[in-house]
Coordinates of C-alpha atoms in Angstrom, one line a residue:
Chain X
X1 CA 0.0 0.0 0.0
X2 CA 2.5 2.5 -1.1
X3 CA 0.0 5.2 -2.0
X4 CA -2.9 5.4 0.4
X5 CA -6.0 7.2 -0.6
X6 CA -6.1 10.9 -0.8
X7 CA -9.3 12.9 -1.0
X8 CA -9.6 16.6 -1.3
X9 CA -12.2 19.0 -2.5
X10 CA -12.5 22.6 -3.7
X11 CA -15.3 24.8 -4.7
X12 CA -14.9 25.6 -8.4
X13 CA -18.0 27.7 -8.9
X14 CA -21.0 28.7 -6.9
X15 CA -23.1 25.6 -6.3
X16 CA -20.4 23.4 -7.7
X17 CA -17.8 21.3 -5.9
X18 CA -15.0 19.1 -7.2
X19 CA -13.9 16.1 -5.2
X20 CA -10.5 14.8 -6.2
X21 CA -9.6 11.2 -5.4
X22 CA -6.1 9.9 -5.9
X23 CA -4.1 6.9 -4.9
X24 CA -5.6 3.5 -4.2
X25 CA -9.4 3.3 -4.5
X26 CA -9.5 -0.1 -2.9
X27 CA -11.5 -2.0 -0.3
X28 CA -9.6 -0.8 2.7
X29 CA -10.1 2.9 1.9
X30 CA -13.7 3.0 0.9
X31 CA -15.1 3.7 4.3
X32 CA -12.7 6.6 4.9
X33 CA -13.7 8.3 1.6
X34 CA -17.3 7.6 2.4
X35 CA -16.8 9.4 5.7
X36 CA -15.0 12.3 4.0
X37 CA -17.9 12.8 1.6
X38 CA -20.4 12.4 4.5
X39 CA -18.7 15.3 6.4
X40 CA -18.7 17.7 3.5
X41 CA -21.1 20.6 3.9
X42 CA -23.2 20.4 0.7
X43 CA -25.6 23.1 1.5
X44 CA -26.5 25.0 -1.7
X45 CA -24.4 22.7 -3.9
X46 CA -26.2 21.1 -6.8
X47 CA -23.3 19.7 -8.8
X48 CA -20.5 17.4 -7.7
X49 CA -17.6 16.7 -10.0
X50 CA -15.6 13.6 -9.1
X51 CA -12.1 13.6 -10.5
X52 CA -10.4 10.2 -10.7
X53 CA -7.5 11.3 -12.9
X54 CA -4.9 10.4 -10.3
X55 CA -6.1 7.0 -9.3
X56 CA -3.3 4.4 -9.1
X57 CA -5.4 1.4 -8.5
X58 CA -9.1 0.6 -8.4
X59 CA -10.6 -2.7 -7.4
X60 CA -14.2 -3.8 -7.9
X61 CA -15.3 -2.6 -4.5
X62 CA -13.9 0.8 -5.4
X63 CA -15.8 0.7 -8.7
X64 CA -19.0 -0.3 -6.9
X65 CA -18.5 2.5 -4.5
X66 CA -18.2 5.1 -7.3
X67 CA -21.1 3.6 -9.0
X68 CA -23.3 3.9 -6.0
X69 CA -22.1 7.3 -4.9
X70 CA -25.3 8.8 -6.1
X71 CA -27.0 7.0 -3.3
X72 CA -25.0 9.0 -0.8
X73 CA -25.3 12.3 -2.7
X74 CA -29.0 12.2 -3.4
X75 CA -29.6 15.9 -4.0
X76 CA -26.7 16.6 -6.3
X77 CA -25.9 16.0 -9.9
X78 CA -22.8 14.0 -10.2
X79 CA -20.2 14.1 -13.0
X80 CA -17.4 11.6 -12.9
X81 CA -14.3 12.4 -14.9
X82 CA -11.2 10.3 -15.4
X83 CA -8.4 10.4 -18.0
X84 CA -7.5 6.8 -17.7
X85 CA -9.4 4.6 -20.2
X86 CA -8.8 1.5 -18.2
X87 CA -10.7 2.9 -15.2
X88 CA -13.5 4.3 -17.3
X89 CA -13.9 0.9 -18.9
X90 CA -14.1 -0.8 -15.5
X91 CA -16.6 1.7 -14.2
X92 CA -18.7 1.2 -17.3
X93 CA -18.6 -2.6 -16.8
X94 CA -19.5 -2.4 -13.2
X95 CA -22.3 0.1 -14.0
X96 CA -23.7 -2.3 -16.6
X97 CA -23.5 -5.2 -14.1
X98 CA -24.9 -3.4 -11.1
X99 CA -28.0 -2.3 -13.0
X100 CA -29.1 -5.9 -13.3
X101 CA -28.2 -6.9 -9.8
X102 CA -30.5 -6.4 -6.9
X103 CA -30.0 -7.4 -3.3
X104 CA -33.6 -8.3 -2.5
X105 CA -32.8 -11.9 -2.5
X106 CA -30.9 -11.5 0.7
X107 CA -33.9 -10.4 2.8
X108 CA -35.0 -13.3 4.9
X109 CA -38.7 -13.8 5.4
X110 CA -40.1 -12.8 8.8
X111 CA -43.2 -14.7 10.0
X112 CA -45.9 -14.0 12.5
X113 CA -46.0 -15.7 15.9
X114 CA -49.0 -17.8 14.8
X115 CA -47.0 -19.0 11.8
X116 CA -44.0 -19.9 13.9
X117 CA -46.2 -21.8 16.5
X118 CA -47.9 -23.7 13.8
X119 CA -44.6 -24.4 12.0
X120 CA -42.9 -25.7 15.1
X121 CA -45.9 -27.8 16.1
X122 CA -46.0 -29.4 12.7
X123 CA -42.2 -30.0 12.9
X124 CA -42.6 -31.6 16.4
X125 CA -45.4 -33.8 15.1
X126 CA -43.3 -34.8 12.1
X127 CA -40.3 -35.6 14.3
X128 CA -42.6 -37.8 16.5
X129 CA -43.9 -39.7 13.4
X130 CA -40.4 -40.2 12.0
X131 CA -39.3 -41.6 15.4
X132 CA -42.2 -44.0 15.3
X133 CA -41.2 -45.0 11.8
X134 CA -37.6 -45.6 13.0
X135 CA -38.9 -47.6 15.9
X136 CA -41.0 -49.7 13.6
X137 CA -38.1 -50.3 11.3
X138 CA -36.0 -51.2 14.2
X139 CA -38.4 -53.8 15.5
X140 CA -38.9 -55.3 12.0
X141 CA -35.1 -55.6 11.5
X142 CA -34.9 -57.2 14.9
X143 CA -37.6 -59.6 14.1
X144 CA -35.8 -60.5 10.8
X145 CA -32.6 -61.1 12.7
X146 CA -34.3 -63.4 15.2
X147 CA -35.5 -65.5 12.3
X148 CA -32.0 -65.7 10.9
X149 CA -29.7 -65.5 14.0
X150 CA -26.7 -66.3 11.8
X151 CA -26.9 -62.8 10.4
X152 CA -26.4 -61.1 13.8
X153 CA -23.2 -59.2 13.9
X154 CA -21.7 -60.8 17.0
X155 CA -18.3 -59.3 16.5
X156 CA -19.8 -55.8 16.4
X157 CA -21.8 -56.5 19.5
X158 CA -18.7 -57.6 21.4
X159 CA -16.8 -54.6 20.2
X160 CA -19.6 -52.2 21.4
X161 CA -19.8 -54.0 24.7
X162 CA -16.1 -53.4 25.2
X163 CA -16.3 -49.7 24.2
X164 CA -19.5 -48.8 25.9
X165 CA -19.8 -51.1 29.0
X166 CA -16.4 -52.4 30.0
X167 CA -14.7 -49.1 29.5
X168 CA -17.4 -47.4 31.5
X169 CA -16.8 -49.6 34.6
X170 CA -14.4 -47.1 36.2
X171 CA -16.4 -44.0 35.9
X172 CA -19.7 -45.7 37.0
X173 CA -18.0 -47.2 40.1
X174 CA -16.3 -44.0 41.1
X175 CA -19.5 -41.9 40.6
X176 CA -21.8 -44.2 42.5
X177 CA -19.2 -44.7 45.3
X178 CA -19.3 -40.9 45.7
X179 CA -23.1 -40.7 45.6
X180 CA -23.2 -43.5 48.2
X181 CA -20.8 -41.5 50.4
X182 CA -22.8 -38.3 50.0
X183 CA -26.2 -39.8 50.7
X184 CA -24.9 -41.7 53.7
X185 CA -23.2 -38.6 55.1
X186 CA -26.2 -36.3 54.6
X187 CA -28.6 -38.8 56.2
X188 CA -26.3 -39.9 59.0
X189 CA -26.5 -36.5 60.6
X190 CA -30.3 -36.6 60.7
X191 CA -30.5 -40.3 61.8
X192 CA -28.0 -39.6 64.6
X193 CA -30.3 -36.9 66.0
X194 CA -33.0 -39.5 66.5
X195 CA -30.7 -42.2 67.6
X196 CA -31.8 -44.2 64.6
X197 CA -28.2 -44.9 63.4
X198 CA -29.0 -48.5 62.4
X199 CA -31.6 -47.4 59.9
X200 CA -28.8 -46.1 57.6
X201 CA -28.6 -49.6 56.3
X202 CA -32.3 -49.7 55.3
X203 CA -32.1 -46.3 53.8
X204 CA -29.0 -46.9 51.7
X205 CA -30.1 -50.4 50.7
X206 CA -33.5 -49.2 49.4
X207 CA -32.5 -45.9 47.8
X208 CA -29.3 -47.2 46.0
X209 CA -30.7 -50.5 44.9
X210 CA -34.1 -49.3 43.7
X211 CA -33.4 -45.8 42.4
X212 CA -29.9 -44.3 42.6
X213 CA -27.9 -47.1 41.1
X214 CA -30.0 -47.5 38.0
X215 CA -30.5 -43.8 37.5
X216 CA -26.9 -42.8 37.9
X217 CA -25.8 -45.5 35.6
X218 CA -28.3 -44.5 33.0
X219 CA -27.4 -40.8 33.2
X220 CA -23.7 -41.5 32.8
X221 CA -24.3 -43.9 29.9
X222 CA -26.6 -41.3 28.3
X223 CA -23.8 -38.8 28.5
X224 CA -21.1 -41.2 27.5
X225 CA -22.5 -43.6 24.9
X226 CA -25.5 -41.5 23.8
X227 CA -23.4 -38.6 22.7
X228 CA -20.8 -41.0 21.2
X229 CA -23.5 -42.8 19.1
X230 CA -25.0 -39.6 17.8
X231 CA -21.8 -37.9 17.0
X232 CA -20.3 -41.0 15.4
X233 CA -23.3 -41.9 13.3
X234 CA -23.9 -38.3 12.5
X235 CA -20.3 -37.9 11.2
X236 CA -20.7 -41.1 9.1
X237 CA -23.8 -39.5 7.6
X238 CA -22.0 -36.3 6.7
X239 CA -19.1 -38.1 5.1
X240 CA -21.7 -40.3 3.2
X241 CA -20.3 -43.5 4.8
X242 CA -23.9 -44.6 5.6
X243 CA -24.9 -44.1 1.9
X244 CA -21.8 -46.0 0.9
X245 CA -22.8 -48.9 3.1
X246 CA -26.2 -48.9 1.7
X247 CA -25.0 -49.1 -1.9
X248 CA -22.9 -52.0 -1.0
X249 CA -25.9 -53.7 0.5
X250 CA -24.9 -53.4 4.1
X251 CA -28.1 -52.6 6.0
X252 CA -27.5 -49.7 8.4
X253 CA -30.0 -51.3 10.9
X254 CA -28.1 -54.6 11.0
X255 CA -24.6 -53.2 10.9
X256 CA -24.9 -50.0 13.0
X257 CA -28.0 -49.8 15.0
X258 CA -28.8 -53.3 16.3
X259 CA -25.3 -54.1 17.6
X260 CA -25.3 -50.9 19.6
X261 CA -28.7 -51.4 21.0
X262 CA -28.2 -55.0 21.9
X263 CA -24.8 -54.3 23.5
X264 CA -26.4 -51.7 25.8
X265 CA -29.6 -53.5 26.6
X266 CA -28.0 -56.8 27.5
X267 CA -25.1 -55.3 29.5
X268 CA -26.8 -52.4 31.3
X269 CA -27.7 -54.7 34.3
X270 CA -24.0 -55.4 34.8
X271 CA -23.3 -51.7 35.0
X272 CA -26.1 -51.2 37.5
X273 CA -24.8 -54.1 39.6
X274 CA -21.4 -52.4 39.7
X275 CA -23.1 -49.1 40.6
X276 CA -25.0 -50.8 43.4
X277 CA -22.0 -52.4 44.9
X278 CA -19.8 -49.4 44.8
X279 CA -22.6 -47.1 46.1
X280 CA -23.3 -49.4 49.0
X281 CA -19.5 -49.7 49.7
X282 CA -19.3 -45.9 49.9
X283 CA -22.3 -45.8 52.3
X284 CA -20.8 -48.5 54.4
X285 CA -17.6 -46.6 54.9
X286 CA -19.5 -43.5 56.0
X287 CA -21.6 -45.7 58.3
X288 CA -18.5 -47.0 60.0
X289 CA -16.7 -43.8 60.5
X290 CA -19.6 -41.5 61.0
X291 CA -22.1 -43.6 62.9
X292 CA -19.9 -46.4 64.3
X293 CA -21.7 -49.2 62.5
X294 CA -19.2 -52.0 61.8
X295 CA -19.0 -53.6 58.4
X296 CA -20.1 -57.0 59.6
X297 CA -23.1 -55.5 61.4
X298 CA -23.9 -53.5 58.3
X299 CA -23.9 -56.6 56.1
X300 CA -25.8 -58.7 58.6
X301 CA -28.6 -56.1 58.8
X302 CA -28.5 -55.6 55.1
X303 CA -29.2 -59.4 54.5
X304 CA -31.9 -59.4 57.1
X305 CA -33.8 -56.3 55.9
X306 CA -33.2 -55.9 52.1
X307 CA -34.7 -58.7 50.0
X308 CA -33.5 -59.8 46.6
X309 CA -36.6 -58.2 45.2
X310 CA -35.3 -54.7 45.8
X311 CA -32.1 -55.5 43.9
X312 CA -34.2 -57.0 41.0
X313 CA -36.4 -53.9 40.9
X314 CA -33.4 -51.8 40.1
X315 CA -31.8 -54.3 37.7
X316 CA -35.0 -54.7 35.6
X317 CA -35.1 -51.0 34.7
X318 CA -31.6 -51.3 33.1
X319 CA -32.6 -52.8 29.8
X320 CA -35.4 -50.3 29.4
X321 CA -33.1 -47.3 30.1
X322 CA -30.5 -48.8 27.8
X323 CA -33.0 -49.1 25.0
X324 CA -34.2 -45.6 25.4
X325 CA -30.6 -44.2 25.4
X326 CA -29.4 -46.2 22.4
X327 CA -32.5 -45.7 20.2
X328 CA -32.8 -42.0 20.9
X329 CA -29.0 -41.5 20.3
X330 CA -29.0 -43.5 17.1
X331 CA -32.2 -41.9 15.8
X332 CA -30.7 -38.5 16.2
X333 CA -27.4 -39.6 14.6
X334 CA -29.2 -40.9 11.6
X335 CA -31.1 -37.6 11.3
X336 CA -28.0 -35.4 11.1
X337 CA -28.2 -33.3 8.0
X338 CA -25.3 -32.6 5.7
X339 CA -23.6 -29.9 7.8
X340 CA -21.4 -29.7 10.8
X341 CA -23.8 -27.6 12.8
X342 CA -26.4 -30.4 12.9
X343 CA -24.0 -32.8 14.5
X344 CA -23.7 -30.5 17.5
X345 CA -27.4 -29.8 17.6
X346 CA -28.4 -33.5 17.4
X347 CA -25.8 -34.6 20.0
X348 CA -27.2 -32.1 22.4
X349 CA -30.8 -33.2 21.7
X350 CA -29.8 -36.8 22.0
X351 CA -28.3 -36.4 25.5
X352 CA -31.0 -34.1 26.8
X353 CA -33.9 -36.2 25.4
X354 CA -32.5 -39.5 26.6
X355 CA -32.0 -38.2 30.2
X356 CA -35.5 -36.8 30.1
X357 CA -36.8 -40.1 28.8
X358 CA -35.0 -42.0 31.5
X359 CA -36.5 -40.0 34.2
X360 CA -40.0 -40.3 32.7
X361 CA -39.5 -44.1 32.4
X362 CA -38.3 -44.2 36.0
X363 CA -41.5 -42.4 37.1
X364 CA -43.6 -44.8 35.2
X365 CA -41.8 -47.7 36.9
X366 CA -42.4 -46.2 40.3
X367 CA -46.1 -46.0 39.6
X368 CA -46.3 -49.6 38.3
X369 CA -44.3 -51.0 41.3
X370 CA -46.5 -49.1 43.7
X371 CA -49.7 -50.3 42.1
X372 CA -48.3 -53.9 42.1
X373 CA -47.2 -53.5 45.7
X374 CA -43.6 -54.4 45.0
Chain P
X1 CA 11.7 -8.1 -7.4
X2 CA 8.9 -8.8 -9.8
X3 CA 7.8 -12.2 -8.4
X4 CA 4.6 -12.3 -6.5
X5 CA 5.5 -15.7 -5.1
X6 CA 9.1 -16.8 -4.8
X7 CA 10.0 -20.1 -3.3
X8 CA 13.5 -21.2 -2.6
X9 CA 14.9 -24.6 -1.5
X10 CA 11.8 -25.8 0.3
X11 CA 12.3 -29.0 2.2
X12 CA 9.3 -30.7 3.7
X13 CA 9.2 -33.8 5.8
X14 CA 6.4 -35.8 7.4
X15 CA 8.1 -37.8 10.1
X16 CA 11.0 -39.2 8.3
X17 CA 9.4 -39.2 4.8
X18 CA 10.8 -36.4 2.7
X19 CA 8.0 -34.9 0.6
X20 CA 9.9 -32.0 -1.0
X21 CA 13.6 -31.9 -1.4
X22 CA 14.8 -28.4 -2.2
X23 CA 12.0 -27.1 -4.3
X24 CA 12.3 -23.7 -5.9
X25 CA 9.8 -21.9 -8.1
X26 CA 8.5 -18.4 -8.8
X27 CA 5.3 -16.9 -10.0
X28 CA 5.2 -13.6 -11.9
X29 CA 2.6 -11.0 -11.1
X30 CA -0.5 -11.4 -13.2
X31 CA 0.1 -14.9 -14.3
X32 CA -1.8 -18.2 -13.9
X33 CA 0.7 -20.7 -12.6
X34 CA -0.2 -24.4 -12.4
X35 CA 1.5 -27.1 -10.3
X36 CA 1.0 -30.6 -11.6
X37 CA 2.4 -34.0 -10.5
X38 CA 1.4 -37.5 -9.6
X39 CA -0.9 -37.9 -6.6
X40 CA 0.9 -38.0 -3.4
X41 CA 3.8 -35.8 -4.7
X42 CA 3.0 -33.0 -2.2
X43 CA 1.3 -30.5 -4.5
X44 CA -1.4 -29.7 -2.0
X45 CA 1.1 -29.6 0.8
X46 CA 3.1 -27.1 -1.2
X47 CA 0.0 -25.0 -1.6
X48 CA -0.7 -25.2 2.1
X49 CA 2.8 -24.1 2.9
X50 CA 2.2 -21.0 0.7
X51 CA -0.7 -19.9 2.8
X52 CA 1.0 -20.7 6.2
X53 CA -1.1 -23.7 7.0
X54 CA 1.9 -25.9 7.2
X55 CA 5.5 -25.0 7.9
X56 CA 8.3 -26.5 5.8
X57 CA 11.5 -27.8 7.5
X58 CA 13.7 -25.3 5.7
X59 CA 13.8 -22.9 2.8
X60 CA 12.3 -19.6 2.1
X61 CA 8.9 -18.4 0.9
X62 CA 8.4 -14.9 -0.4
X63 CA 4.9 -13.9 -1.0
X64 CA 3.6 -10.4 -1.9
X65 CA 6.8 -9.0 -0.6
X66 CA 6.7 -10.7 2.8
X67 CA 9.1 -13.4 4.0
X68 CA 6.5 -15.9 5.1
X69 CA 8.6 -18.1 7.3
X70 CA 10.0 -15.2 9.3
X71 CA 6.9 -13.1 9.3
X72 CA 5.3 -12.0 12.6
X73 CA 1.8 -13.0 13.4
X74 CA 0.6 -9.5 12.5
X75 CA 2.3 -9.6 9.1
X76 CA 0.8 -13.0 8.3
X77 CA -2.7 -11.6 9.3
X78 CA -2.0 -8.8 6.9
X79 CA -1.1 -11.2 4.2
X80 CA -4.2 -13.3 4.8
X81 CA -6.3 -10.4 3.8
X82 CA -4.4 -10.1 0.5
X83 CA -4.8 -13.7 -0.7
X84 CA -7.7 -16.0 -1.3
X85 CA -7.8 -19.7 -1.1
X86 CA -10.2 -22.0 -2.8
X87 CA -10.2 -25.4 -1.1
X88 CA -10.8 -28.6 -3.0
X89 CA -14.1 -29.3 -1.4
X90 CA -15.1 -25.6 -1.0
X91 CA -14.9 -25.7 2.8
X92 CA -17.8 -23.4 3.1
X93 CA -19.0 -22.7 6.6
X94 CA -21.9 -25.0 6.8
X95 CA -23.7 -23.1 9.6
X96 CA -23.8 -19.9 7.5
X97 CA -25.9 -19.1 4.5
X98 CA -24.1 -18.5 1.2
X99 CA -24.6 -14.7 1.6
X100 CA -23.0 -14.8 5.1
X101 CA -20.2 -17.0 3.8
X102 CA -19.1 -14.3 1.4
X103 CA -20.0 -11.4 3.6
X104 CA -18.2 -12.7 6.7
X105 CA -14.7 -11.5 5.7
X106 CA -16.1 -8.1 4.7
X107 CA -18.0 -7.7 7.9
X108 CA -15.0 -8.8 9.9
X109 CA -12.2 -6.8 8.2
X110 CA -13.9 -3.6 7.0
X111 CA -16.2 -1.1 8.5
X112 CA -18.4 -0.8 5.5
X113 CA -22.2 -0.5 5.9
X114 CA -24.2 -3.6 5.6
X115 CA -26.0 -2.1 2.6
X116 CA -22.7 -1.7 0.8
X117 CA -21.6 -5.1 1.8
X118 CA -24.7 -6.7 0.4
X119 CA -24.0 -4.8 -2.9
X120 CA -20.5 -6.3 -3.0
X121 CA -21.8 -9.7 -2.2
X122 CA -24.4 -9.5 -5.0
X123 CA -21.6 -8.3 -7.3
X124 CA -19.3 -11.2 -6.3
X125 CA -22.2 -13.7 -6.8
X126 CA -22.9 -12.3 -10.2
X127 CA -19.2 -12.4 -11.0
X128 CA -19.0 -16.2 -10.4
X129 CA -22.3 -16.7 -12.2
X130 CA -24.8 -17.1 -9.4
X131 CA -28.1 -15.4 -8.8
X132 CA -28.5 -13.1 -5.8
X133 CA -31.5 -15.3 -4.7
X134 CA -29.0 -18.1 -4.2
X135 CA -27.6 -16.1 -1.2
X136 CA -30.2 -17.3 1.2
X137 CA -29.4 -21.0 0.6
X138 CA -27.2 -23.0 2.8
X139 CA -24.1 -25.0 1.7
X140 CA -25.9 -28.3 2.3
X141 CA -28.6 -27.2 -0.1
X142 CA -26.5 -26.6 -3.2
X143 CA -24.7 -28.7 -5.8
X144 CA -21.0 -29.4 -6.0
X145 CA -20.5 -27.0 -8.8
X146 CA -22.2 -24.2 -6.9
X147 CA -20.1 -24.9 -3.9
X148 CA -17.0 -24.2 -5.9
X149 CA -18.5 -21.0 -7.3
X150 CA -19.5 -19.8 -3.8
X151 CA -16.1 -20.8 -2.5
X152 CA -14.5 -18.8 -5.3
X153 CA -16.7 -15.8 -4.5
X154 CA -15.7 -16.1 -0.8
X155 CA -12.0 -16.3 -1.8
X156 CA -12.5 -13.1 -3.8
X157 CA -14.4 -11.2 -1.1
X158 CA -11.5 -9.1 0.1
X159 CA -10.3 -8.2 -3.4
X160 CA -7.2 -10.3 -3.1
X161 CA -4.2 -9.9 -5.5
X162 CA -3.3 -13.5 -5.3
X163 CA -5.5 -16.5 -5.5
X164 CA -4.7 -20.1 -4.6
X165 CA -6.8 -22.8 -6.1
X166 CA -6.6 -26.4 -5.0
X167 CA -7.9 -28.6 -7.8
X168 CA -10.5 -26.0 -8.9
X169 CA -12.2 -28.2 -11.5
X170 CA -12.1 -31.6 -9.8
X171 CA -15.6 -32.9 -9.2
X172 CA -17.1 -30.6 -11.9
X173 CA -18.6 -31.9 -15.1
X174 CA -16.7 -30.9 -18.2
X175 CA -19.1 -28.1 -19.1
X176 CA -18.9 -26.5 -15.7
X177 CA -15.1 -27.1 -15.7
X178 CA -14.6 -25.2 -18.9
X179 CA -17.0 -22.5 -17.6
X180 CA -14.8 -22.3 -14.5
X181 CA -11.7 -21.9 -16.7
X182 CA -13.3 -19.1 -18.6
X183 CA -14.4 -17.5 -15.4
X184 CA -10.9 -17.7 -14.1
X185 CA -9.5 -16.0 -17.2
X186 CA -12.1 -13.3 -17.0
X187 CA -11.4 -12.7 -13.4
X188 CA -7.7 -12.5 -14.0
X189 CA -8.2 -9.8 -16.6
X190 CA -10.8 -7.9 -14.7
X191 CA -9.4 -8.1 -11.2
X192 CA -5.7 -8.2 -12.2
X193 CA -5.3 -11.4 -10.2
X194 CA -2.3 -13.7 -10.0
X195 CA -3.3 -17.3 -9.6
X196 CA -1.4 -20.4 -8.3
X197 CA -3.3 -23.6 -8.8
X198 CA -2.9 -27.3 -8.3
X199 CA -4.6 -29.2 -11.0
X200 CA -5.1 -32.6 -12.6
X201 CA -7.2 -31.3 -15.4
X202 CA -5.2 -31.2 -18.6
X203 CA -7.9 -29.2 -20.4
X204 CA -8.0 -26.7 -17.7
X205 CA -4.3 -26.3 -17.6
X206 CA -4.0 -25.9 -21.4
X207 CA -6.8 -23.3 -21.4
X208 CA -5.7 -21.2 -18.4
X209 CA -2.1 -21.8 -17.3
X210 CA 0.6 -19.4 -18.5
X211 CA 3.4 -21.5 -16.9
X212 CA 3.5 -24.6 -14.9
X213 CA 5.8 -26.7 -12.8
X214 CA 5.9 -30.5 -12.6
X215 CA 6.7 -32.0 -9.3
X216 CA 7.8 -35.6 -9.3
X217 CA 9.9 -37.6 -6.9
X218 CA 10.4 -34.7 -4.4
X219 CA 11.8 -32.3 -7.0
X220 CA 10.6 -29.9 -9.6
X221 CA 11.2 -31.8 -12.8
X222 CA 10.7 -28.9 -15.1
X223 CA 9.2 -25.4 -14.9
X224 CA 8.0 -23.3 -17.9
X225 CA 5.4 -23.0 -20.6
X226 CA 3.3 -26.0 -21.6
X227 CA 5.5 -26.5 -24.7
X228 CA 8.7 -26.6 -22.6
X229 CA 7.1 -29.2 -20.4
X230 CA 5.9 -31.4 -23.2
X231 CA 9.4 -31.5 -24.7
X232 CA 10.8 -32.8 -21.5
X233 CA 10.6 -36.5 -21.1
X234 CA 10.0 -38.4 -17.9
X235 CA 7.6 -41.3 -17.3
X236 CA 5.1 -39.0 -15.6
X237 CA 5.2 -36.2 -18.1
X238 CA 4.9 -38.7 -21.0
X239 CA 1.9 -40.4 -19.4
X240 CA 0.2 -37.2 -18.3
X241 CA 0.6 -35.1 -21.4
X242 CA 0.0 -37.8 -24.0
X243 CA -3.5 -36.6 -24.5
X244 CA -2.2 -33.1 -25.1
X245 CA 0.3 -34.3 -27.7
X246 CA -2.4 -36.2 -29.6
X247 CA -4.6 -33.2 -29.8
X248 CA -2.0 -30.8 -31.2

């Protein structure tokens, strides 16, 4: 940028002004010349001569600016002069082009509230229908696989079990251990007030086995495997891998969807079992150091009070939670559109919706168990 | 110094694999310069090195008067406003509309009014042969040929003096590819651009390139006009330019 832009003006006759532009009429200098012209006092001036004789360089933005200068100087007559044929030619070209160009296409439509409500409702309804269709397709594929068990992708299932279940052992154990500690610690203070120390065993046993173990496991798996499934399958969608599989005759349901769902559904109880044990272990430690209840006493009372039924109530929820997590995550993954934004959006949706679904499902189970008196 | 791009003794390694062994070439102002070579010879890597996406092990790169490898962050930022890069797959920002893709650099680097920017975007769209109504579409909604055109319009947004093209005609049908070639020639004349491109498209090279360099086996085998290249004989050049010889 050896020659920056120079603008000057002089009055050459009454009501007539000459603006002299020299140097580089390029993108970086347009706003400064625009400002300069904006600050001119144009009272009583009806003709503006623009002199471009000393322009060194003009790019297309400069040409567009000169072409549209009449928009800024509405009340004046404008004469543009230049002794460089090249620049005159470019200005004429731009002028001819800009006449046919309008920028109306860039205005995005704004809609009324009613329209938006309707639009969003229809969209939600459509999403629901498409999930039902996914659900139906899933069941049908599952049925077909049951008829031909040799077509089940056992290798994939084992791989998914390793990635989603076995590798989650650590985080599940640590989290539920800490939750056990927290619950036991909080309640031990209250129980000690009433001298009901021994009931810590009942409390921990019931709450961890029936509710906390399954819920914590499900929420961690929703965050871990749910987001993984959505992002992975979504990226496969964007890179057209799923289309490629389809053209080669590899059914996405059989290769991608069912192995993941089966792995989670069958192995979720194992994770819940681990969550139960480590949660109770955490509670037992607190009981010993906070309430003075020895481990042997804790276990003795536990065996006496908590029946196997309580454990099974928690475990039975596992496959249902797992199915919700996996199917919601994969559904959102398969619905990723061909852009990076929708991978993020769908992953968020997948995790939030599956946690919501888990809690709704848990509530439904509570009602059923209460009615059945379990 | 009349060269807009001047590369000397570039050495590039990935791990222990040597990709470029002392490559030197120069591009004159206002010319369309093509780099050809067998796949895997490091053409795209060379292009990435020219726009500071990748750093060579040694050598010097002079672009638009800056010494790229010793330039400060501020200088490189300044350079980045003076060149445009067209990626092979367009690399449009998928969360932005076509209009916003082109307007983004203008909004970020200039303090022009949005009205003026929309005028410039409309002009750039027209320049690459798109309608202004295409501006509200998103990258996922347009065809591969349109993606290239939008990517070109985006690369031209800041009125660059130097344009890098990575396989500009790959993935285009022959008609769109020739259209692209003519567009490139028109732009070069109209915007006084210099162009460095990597290409596999012999038609495109013959139509547009003033000079070219052939990279093979880590070295520049030959640099010059198409005739100079055809008269040099290596297995790659013989195979690649056979079609050209037949048509002459």
